[in-house]
Short mmCIF file of C-alpha atoms in Angstrom, two decimals:
data_model
loop_
_atom_site.label_atom_id
_atom_site.label_comp_id
_atom_site.label_asym_id
_atom_site.label_seq_id
_atom_site.Cartn_x
_atom_site.Cartn_y
_atom_site.Cartn_z
CA UNK A 1 30.52 4.35 18.00
CA UNK A 2 33.54 3.70 15.87
CA UNK A 3 31.38 2.07 13.17
CA UNK A 4 29.32 5.21 13.05
CA UNK A 5 32.59 7.15 12.25
CA UNK A 6 33.04 8.76 15.64
CA UNK A 7 36.33 9.12 17.43
CA UNK A 8 36.55 6.94 20.56
CA UNK A 9 38.78 7.50 23.57
CA UNK A 10 39.29 5.04 26.31
CA UNK A 11 40.81 5.66 29.77
CA UNK A 12 41.87 2.72 31.78
CA UNK A 13 44.42 1.12 34.04
CA UNK A 14 44.82 -2.04 31.99
CA UNK A 15 43.62 -4.61 34.55
CA UNK A 16 40.43 -5.50 32.58
CA UNK A 17 40.45 -3.01 29.84
CA UNK A 18 43.67 -3.49 27.87
CA UNK A 19 41.87 -4.77 24.77
CA UNK A 20 39.56 -1.74 24.89
CA UNK A 21 42.50 0.57 25.21
CA UNK A 22 44.14 -1.08 22.16
CA UNK A 23 40.93 -0.87 20.11
CA UNK A 24 40.07 2.78 20.94
CA UNK A 25 41.16 5.44 18.59
CA UNK A 26 42.92 7.17 21.49
CA UNK A 27 43.92 4.94 24.38
CA UNK A 28 44.76 6.76 27.59
CA UNK A 29 46.49 4.69 30.24
CA UNK A 30 46.70 5.59 33.83
CA UNK A 31 50.32 5.77 35.02
CA UNK A 32 49.77 3.52 38.02
CA UNK A 33 48.16 0.88 35.83
CA UNK A 34 49.61 -2.30 34.37
CA UNK A 35 52.55 -2.43 31.97
CA UNK A 36 50.22 -3.78 29.24
CA UNK A 37 48.09 -0.62 29.57
CA UNK A 38 51.22 1.63 29.22
CA UNK A 39 52.10 -0.32 26.08
CA UNK A 40 48.68 -0.27 24.45
CA UNK A 41 47.76 3.18 25.50
CA UNK A 42 48.73 5.95 23.00
CA UNK A 43 48.88 8.44 25.89
CA UNK A 44 50.18 7.53 29.49
CA UNK A 45 49.03 9.86 32.36
CA UNK A 46 51.81 10.16 34.89
CA UNK A 47 49.57 10.90 37.78
CA UNK A 48 46.41 8.98 38.81
CA UNK A 49 44.20 12.07 38.35
CA UNK A 50 41.45 11.61 35.69
CA UNK A 51 41.26 15.35 35.41
CA UNK A 52 44.53 15.21 33.52
CA UNK A 53 42.50 13.72 30.60
CA UNK A 54 40.72 17.00 30.05
CA UNK A 55 44.10 18.85 30.34
CA UNK A 56 45.68 16.49 27.78
CA UNK A 57 42.81 17.02 25.36
CA UNK A 58 43.14 20.84 25.73
CA UNK A 59 46.92 20.60 25.29
CA UNK A 60 46.57 18.46 22.11
CA UNK A 61 44.09 20.91 20.63
CA UNK A 62 46.30 23.89 21.25
CA UNK A 63 49.30 22.04 19.97
CA UNK A 64 47.56 21.30 16.69
CA UNK A 65 46.56 24.96 16.47
CA UNK A 66 50.17 25.88 16.93
CA UNK A 67 51.36 23.47 14.37
CA UNK A 68 48.82 24.79 11.83
CA UNK A 69 49.87 28.35 12.55
CA UNK A 70 53.50 27.50 12.02
CA UNK A 71 52.70 25.74 8.77
CA UNK A 72 50.73 28.68 7.69
CA UNK A 73 53.45 31.31 8.30
CA UNK A 74 56.14 28.94 6.82
CA UNK A 75 53.96 28.53 3.72
CA UNK A 76 53.46 32.29 3.37
CA UNK A 77 57.25 32.90 3.75
CA UNK A 78 58.06 30.34 1.03
CA UNK A 79 55.31 31.77 -1.39
CA UNK A 80 56.83 35.25 -1.08
CA UNK A 81 60.51 34.57 -0.72
CA UNK A 82 61.09 31.77 -3.27
CA UNK A 83 59.89 33.74 -6.31
CA UNK A 84 61.87 36.70 -5.16
CA UNK A 85 65.03 34.67 -4.66
CA UNK A 86 64.50 32.85 -8.01
CA UNK A 87 64.17 36.06 -9.87
CA UNK A 88 67.51 37.10 -8.31
CA UNK A 89 65.94 40.19 -6.76
CA UNK A 90 67.42 39.38 -3.37
CA UNK A 91 70.98 39.05 -2.31
CA UNK A 92 71.59 35.35 -1.24
CA UNK A 93 72.88 36.64 2.11
CA UNK A 94 69.61 38.32 2.82
CA UNK A 95 67.69 35.21 1.73
CA UNK A 96 69.65 33.11 4.18
CA UNK A 97 69.02 35.61 6.90
CA UNK A 98 65.30 35.67 6.12
CA UNK A 99 65.31 31.86 6.26
CA UNK A 100 66.97 31.95 9.70
CA UNK A 101 64.44 34.46 10.92
CA UNK A 102 61.58 32.25 9.60
CA UNK A 103 63.01 29.33 11.54
CA UNK A 104 63.42 31.32 14.69
CA UNK A 105 59.86 32.57 14.34
CA UNK A 106 58.48 28.96 14.10
CA UNK A 107 60.60 27.91 17.13
CA UNK A 108 59.52 31.06 19.09
CA UNK A 109 55.83 30.53 18.24
CA UNK A 110 56.08 27.00 19.39
CA UNK A 111 57.87 28.06 22.69
CA UNK A 112 54.87 30.32 23.44
CA UNK A 113 52.81 27.18 24.07
CA UNK A 114 54.63 26.67 27.33
CA UNK A 115 53.33 30.12 28.58
CA UNK A 116 49.72 29.18 27.89
CA UNK A 117 47.23 29.08 30.78
CA UNK A 118 44.98 26.03 30.34
CA UNK A 119 41.36 26.10 31.39
CA UNK A 120 41.58 22.79 33.28
CA UNK A 121 44.97 23.46 34.97
CA UNK A 122 43.19 25.34 37.75
CA UNK A 123 41.58 22.04 38.98
CA UNK A 124 45.01 20.54 39.43
CA UNK A 125 46.28 23.71 41.16
CA UNK A 126 43.27 23.63 43.63
CA UNK A 127 43.85 19.93 44.36
CA UNK A 128 47.57 20.66 44.97
CA UNK A 129 46.87 23.51 47.31
CA UNK A 130 44.29 21.50 49.24
CA UNK A 131 46.78 18.71 49.78
CA UNK A 132 49.57 21.10 50.69
CA UNK A 133 51.81 20.25 47.72
CA UNK A 134 52.17 23.90 46.49
CA UNK A 135 54.93 25.86 48.18
#
């Protein structure tokens, strides 16, 4: 599949599949697996639940969207504010304040990722409720 240009992910515990974890574009090691799996895998699942793979994929997609959003707004800020500041149309104190607000906006936007409800998180919640782990 890799020779066809497709992205390949491999999930394993490292007992017989450490070379495949290393060769895959995305190696996902199960936390209870061998140390070699944890070293070769790009992602290490803490729990032994394979459903966390879907949650990890969803989290990575949302993280990339958030990064692109932050880059977009930072770029817009710089396109607007740098020419205004270079033309001396803005007091340097206001420019510094605007830069601080821009930084706070990026940090705040990133922090919103923590409040996101994930589609696959409900499976983990159902499993925890069934085993009595949720209080």
